[in-house]
Coordinates of C-alpha atoms in Angstrom, one line a residue:
M82 CA -7.1 37.8 -2.1
Y83 CA -4.2 37.4 0.3
K84 CA -6.0 33.8 2.2
F85 CA -6.8 32.8 -1.3
I86 CA -3.3 33.4 -2.4
I87 CA -1.8 31.0 0.8
C88 CA -4.5 28.7 0.4
F89 CA -3.6 27.9 -3.2
I90 CA 0.1 27.6 -2.8
A91 CA -0.7 25.0 0.2
G92 CA -3.1 23.1 -2.5
I93 CA -0.4 23.0 -4.9
G94 CA 2.3 21.1 -2.5
A95 CA -0.4 19.3 -1.1
G96 CA -1.6 18.6 -4.4
L97 CA 1.4 17.4 -5.7
G98 CA 2.4 14.9 -2.9
T99 CA -0.9 13.5 -2.9
G100 CA -0.9 12.7 -6.6
F101 CA 2.8 11.7 -6.8
A102 CA 3.3 10.2 -3.4
G103 CA 0.0 9.4 -1.5
M104 CA 1.0 11.9 1.0
S105 CA -1.3 13.2 2.9
A106 CA -2.2 17.2 2.5
A107 CA -2.5 18.1 6.2
A108 CA 1.4 17.7 5.6
V109 CA 2.0 21.3 3.9
I110 CA -1.4 22.7 4.4
T111 CA -1.7 22.3 8.5
P112 CA 1.7 24.5 8.9
M113 CA 0.9 27.0 6.1
L114 CA -2.4 27.5 8.0
V115 CA -1.5 28.1 11.3
T116 CA 1.9 30.1 10.4
F117 CA 0.2 32.5 7.7
L118 CA -3.4 32.6 8.8
H119 CA -3.1 32.1 12.2
I120 CA -5.9 28.8 12.4
E121 CA -5.4 27.4 15.3
T122 CA -3.8 23.9 15.0
Y123 CA -6.6 21.2 15.4
Q124 CA -8.9 23.3 13.1
A125 CA -6.0 23.4 10.1
I126 CA -6.0 19.5 10.7
G127 CA -9.1 19.5 10.3
I128 CA -9.1 21.7 6.9
A129 CA -6.3 19.6 5.8
L130 CA -8.2 16.0 6.2
A131 CA -10.6 17.5 4.4
S132 CA -9.0 18.6 1.6
D133 CA -7.5 15.1 1.9
V134 CA -10.7 13.8 0.7
L135 CA -11.5 14.6 -2.9
A136 CA -7.7 14.8 -3.8
S137 CA -7.4 11.6 -2.6
A138 CA -10.6 10.3 -4.3
V139 CA -9.7 11.9 -8.0
S140 CA -6.0 10.1 -8.0
A141 CA -7.5 6.8 -6.9
Y142 CA -9.8 6.6 -9.4
T143 CA -6.9 7.7 -11.7
Y144 CA -4.5 5.3 -10.8
G145 CA -7.3 2.8 -11.1
R146 CA -8.2 3.4 -14.4
N147 CA -4.7 2.7 -14.9
K148 CA -4.4 -0.7 -13.3
N149 CA -2.4 0.4 -10.6
L150 CA -4.9 0.1 -7.7
D151 CA -4.8 -3.2 -5.4
I152 CA -8.0 -2.5 -3.5
R153 CA -9.0 -6.0 -2.4
S154 CA -5.4 -5.9 0.1
G155 CA -5.9 -2.3 0.6
M156 CA -9.3 -3.0 2.2
V157 CA -7.6 -5.1 4.9
M158 CA -5.1 -2.0 6.0
M159 CA -7.9 0.2 5.6
V160 CA -10.4 -0.9 8.3
S161 CA -7.6 -1.0 10.9
V162 CA -6.0 2.3 9.8
L163 CA -9.8 4.0 9.8
C164 CA -10.6 2.5 13.3
F165 CA -7.8 3.8 14.8
T166 CA -8.0 7.0 12.9
L167 CA -11.0 8.0 15.2
V168 CA -8.7 7.1 18.2
G169 CA -5.6 9.3 17.7
S170 CA -8.4 12.5 16.5
W171 CA -9.6 11.9 19.9
V172 CA -6.4 12.2 21.3
S173 CA -5.0 14.9 19.9
S174 CA -8.1 16.8 20.6
L175 CA -7.2 16.4 24.4
L176 CA -3.4 17.7 23.6
P177 CA -2.2 21.5 23.2
S178 CA -1.3 22.3 19.6
A179 CA 2.6 22.0 20.3
A180 CA 2.1 18.6 20.9
M181 CA 0.9 17.8 17.3
G182 CA 3.2 18.4 14.6
S183 CA 6.7 17.8 12.8
F184 CA 7.1 14.2 12.6
S185 CA 6.3 14.0 8.9
V186 CA 8.4 16.9 7.9
F187 CA 11.2 14.4 8.5
M188 CA 9.4 11.5 7.4
T189 CA 8.8 13.7 4.3
L190 CA 12.3 14.3 3.8
L191 CA 14.0 11.1 3.9
L192 CA 11.1 9.3 2.0
G193 CA 12.0 11.7 -0.6
V194 CA 15.4 11.0 -0.4
K195 CA 15.2 6.9 -0.3
F196 CA 13.2 7.3 -3.7
I197 CA 16.2 9.7 -5.3
V198 CA 18.9 7.2 -4.0
K199 CA 17.2 3.8 -3.8
P200 CA 14.3 3.7 -5.9
V201 CA 11.4 1.4 -6.0
M202 CA 11.9 -0.7 -8.9
T203 CA 9.8 -3.7 -7.7
T204 CA 7.5 -5.3 -10.5
K205 CA 3.9 -6.7 -10.2
E206 CA 4.3 -9.9 -10.6
S207 CA 7.2 -10.0 -7.7
M208 CA 4.5 -8.1 -5.9
E209 CA 1.7 -10.4 -6.3
A210 CA 4.3 -13.1 -5.3
V211 CA 3.9 -12.6 -1.7
S212 CA 2.1 -14.6 1.0
R213 CA -1.2 -13.5 1.5
K214 CA -1.6 -14.6 5.0
R215 CA 1.7 -12.5 5.7
R216 CA 0.3 -10.0 3.8
F217 CA -2.9 -10.1 6.0
V218 CA -1.2 -9.8 9.3
Q219 CA 1.3 -6.9 8.3
S220 CA -1.6 -5.2 6.8
V221 CA -3.2 -5.2 10.5
V222 CA -1.1 -4.6 12.3
C223 CA 0.4 -1.6 10.2
G224 CA -2.7 -0.4 9.8
I225 CA -3.3 0.4 13.4
M226 CA -0.3 2.4 13.8
I227 CA -0.7 4.3 10.6
G228 CA -4.2 5.0 11.5
F229 CA -3.4 6.6 14.9
I230 CA -0.5 8.6 13.7
C231 CA -3.1 10.1 11.0
G232 CA -5.9 11.0 13.6
F233 CA -3.3 12.1 15.7
I234 CA -1.3 14.6 14.4
G235 CA -3.2 14.7 10.9
A236 CA 0.2 13.9 8.7
G237 CA 2.3 10.9 8.0
G238 CA -0.3 8.6 7.5
G239 CA -0.5 8.9 4.1
M240 CA 3.7 8.7 4.2
M241 CA 3.8 5.3 6.6
M242 CA 1.8 4.0 4.0
L243 CA 3.5 4.2 1.2
L244 CA 7.2 3.2 3.0
I245 CA 4.9 0.3 4.5
L246 CA 3.6 -0.7 0.8
T247 CA 7.0 -0.8 -1.2
S248 CA 9.3 -1.4 1.6
V249 CA 7.6 -4.1 3.8
L250 CA 4.4 -5.4 1.5
G251 CA 6.5 -5.4 -1.3
Y252 CA 4.2 -3.6 -4.0
E253 CA 6.0 -1.6 -6.9
L254 CA 5.7 2.2 -6.9
K255 CA 2.6 2.8 -8.7
T256 CA 0.7 0.2 -7.4
A257 CA 1.6 1.5 -4.2
V258 CA 0.5 5.1 -4.4
G259 CA -2.6 4.1 -6.0
T260 CA -3.1 1.7 -3.0
S261 CA -2.1 4.6 -0.6
V262 CA -4.8 7.3 -2.0
F263 CA -7.3 4.6 -2.1
I264 CA -7.2 4.3 1.8
M265 CA -6.7 7.8 2.5
T266 CA -9.4 8.9 0.9
F267 CA -11.3 7.2 3.7
T268 CA -9.0 8.1 6.4
A269 CA -9.1 11.5 5.7
L270 CA -13.0 11.5 5.3
T271 CA -13.0 9.9 9.2
G272 CA -10.6 12.4 10.4
S273 CA -12.0 14.9 8.7
L274 CA -15.7 14.7 10.0
S275 CA -14.1 13.9 13.8
H276 CA -12.2 17.0 13.7
F277 CA -15.0 18.9 12.8
A278 CA -17.3 17.1 14.9
I279 CA -15.2 17.8 18.1
G280 CA -13.9 21.7 17.1
G281 CA -16.3 22.5 14.2
V282 CA -15.2 24.7 11.4
A283 CA -13.1 28.0 11.6
D284 CA -12.8 29.1 8.4
W285 CA -15.2 28.4 5.5
W286 CA -13.4 30.0 3.1
A287 CA -10.1 28.5 4.1
L288 CA -11.8 25.1 3.9
L289 CA -13.1 25.9 0.1
F290 CA -9.7 27.3 -1.3
C291 CA -7.8 24.7 -0.1
V292 CA -10.1 21.8 -0.9
G293 CA -9.8 23.0 -4.5
S294 CA -6.4 23.4 -5.3
T295 CA -5.5 20.3 -3.7
L296 CA -7.9 18.5 -6.2
L297 CA -6.7 20.4 -8.8
W298 CA -3.0 20.2 -8.4
A299 CA -3.8 16.0 -7.2
R300 CA -5.4 15.6 -10.3
I301 CA -2.5 16.9 -12.8
A302 CA 0.0 15.2 -10.5
A303 CA -1.5 12.0 -10.9
R304 CA -2.3 11.9 -14.3
F305 CA 1.7 12.7 -14.8
A306 CA 2.6 9.4 -12.4
N307 CA 0.3 7.3 -14.3
K308 CA 2.2 7.8 -17.8
S309 CA 5.4 8.0 -16.2
T310 CA 8.4 5.3 -16.4
P311 CA 9.2 3.7 -12.9
E312 CA 12.8 5.6 -13.1
V313 CA 11.3 9.1 -14.2
L314 CA 8.5 8.3 -11.3
N315 CA 10.7 7.4 -8.7
R316 CA 12.8 10.7 -9.2
A317 CA 10.0 13.0 -9.5
T318 CA 8.3 11.4 -6.2
G319 CA 11.7 12.1 -4.4
A320 CA 12.3 15.8 -5.8
V321 CA 8.9 16.7 -4.9
L322 CA 9.1 15.5 -1.1
V323 CA 12.6 16.7 -0.8
V324 CA 11.4 20.0 -1.7
L325 CA 7.9 19.8 0.4
G326 CA 9.9 18.6 3.5
V327 CA 12.3 21.4 3.0
V328 CA 9.6 24.0 2.7
I329 CA 7.5 23.0 5.1
L330 CA 10.7 22.4 7.4
G331 CA 11.5 26.1 6.4
V332 CA 7.6 27.0 7.6
N333 CA 8.0 25.9 10.5
F334 CA 10.7 27.4 11.4
F335 CA 10.0 30.6 10.6
S336 CA 6.2 30.6 12.5

């Protein structure tokens, strides 16, 4: 029962982060599993990435149904991300657990504050005015960095993608989140399979509970986000990220 409660709570945070902001579930689930269930960090990252797969997929489907998903442009970044997720995952397996971890917490906090203080109000019209050649080059370069980070620490990839899609590539917020979770579906699948292939699965019950809870809350968050106005979505996304960042920071501090 204790394991279920911890995994369910972790899934709430991970699901809300995924559905609202395309955030990697590993940013929430990994520290929760390590701190409260004493699962080894590399194993916990694998479980968290596996939880990301269905949660990101159902979120991407919801955003796609509402025409807030740019598959064509997202495919370019996805190829780079996928390749370097494998590289990052392999490198992380060679390092001690202490070397992996806190980067995504600070990114989550900063990005949350950014959405509250300076919301993304880009329109789809201005988004489509960006040069295809410029977007292609930026997507490849940024995808390499994002993929390595996602595979290496199992977190940060979703936050990096959201930041780049909105700030560098000029996406409006809903399309940015939709495209981000679309890419994260495949990067999380690649990352989780490589983690399990290298380190195996330590706890099948934790995996099942985390996947189920994250999927449930990601669907709820994605449906709410697609019905919200840009102003409300920016504030809601910012608030969720700030709260999650503070909670994760607290968990890491007391661990």
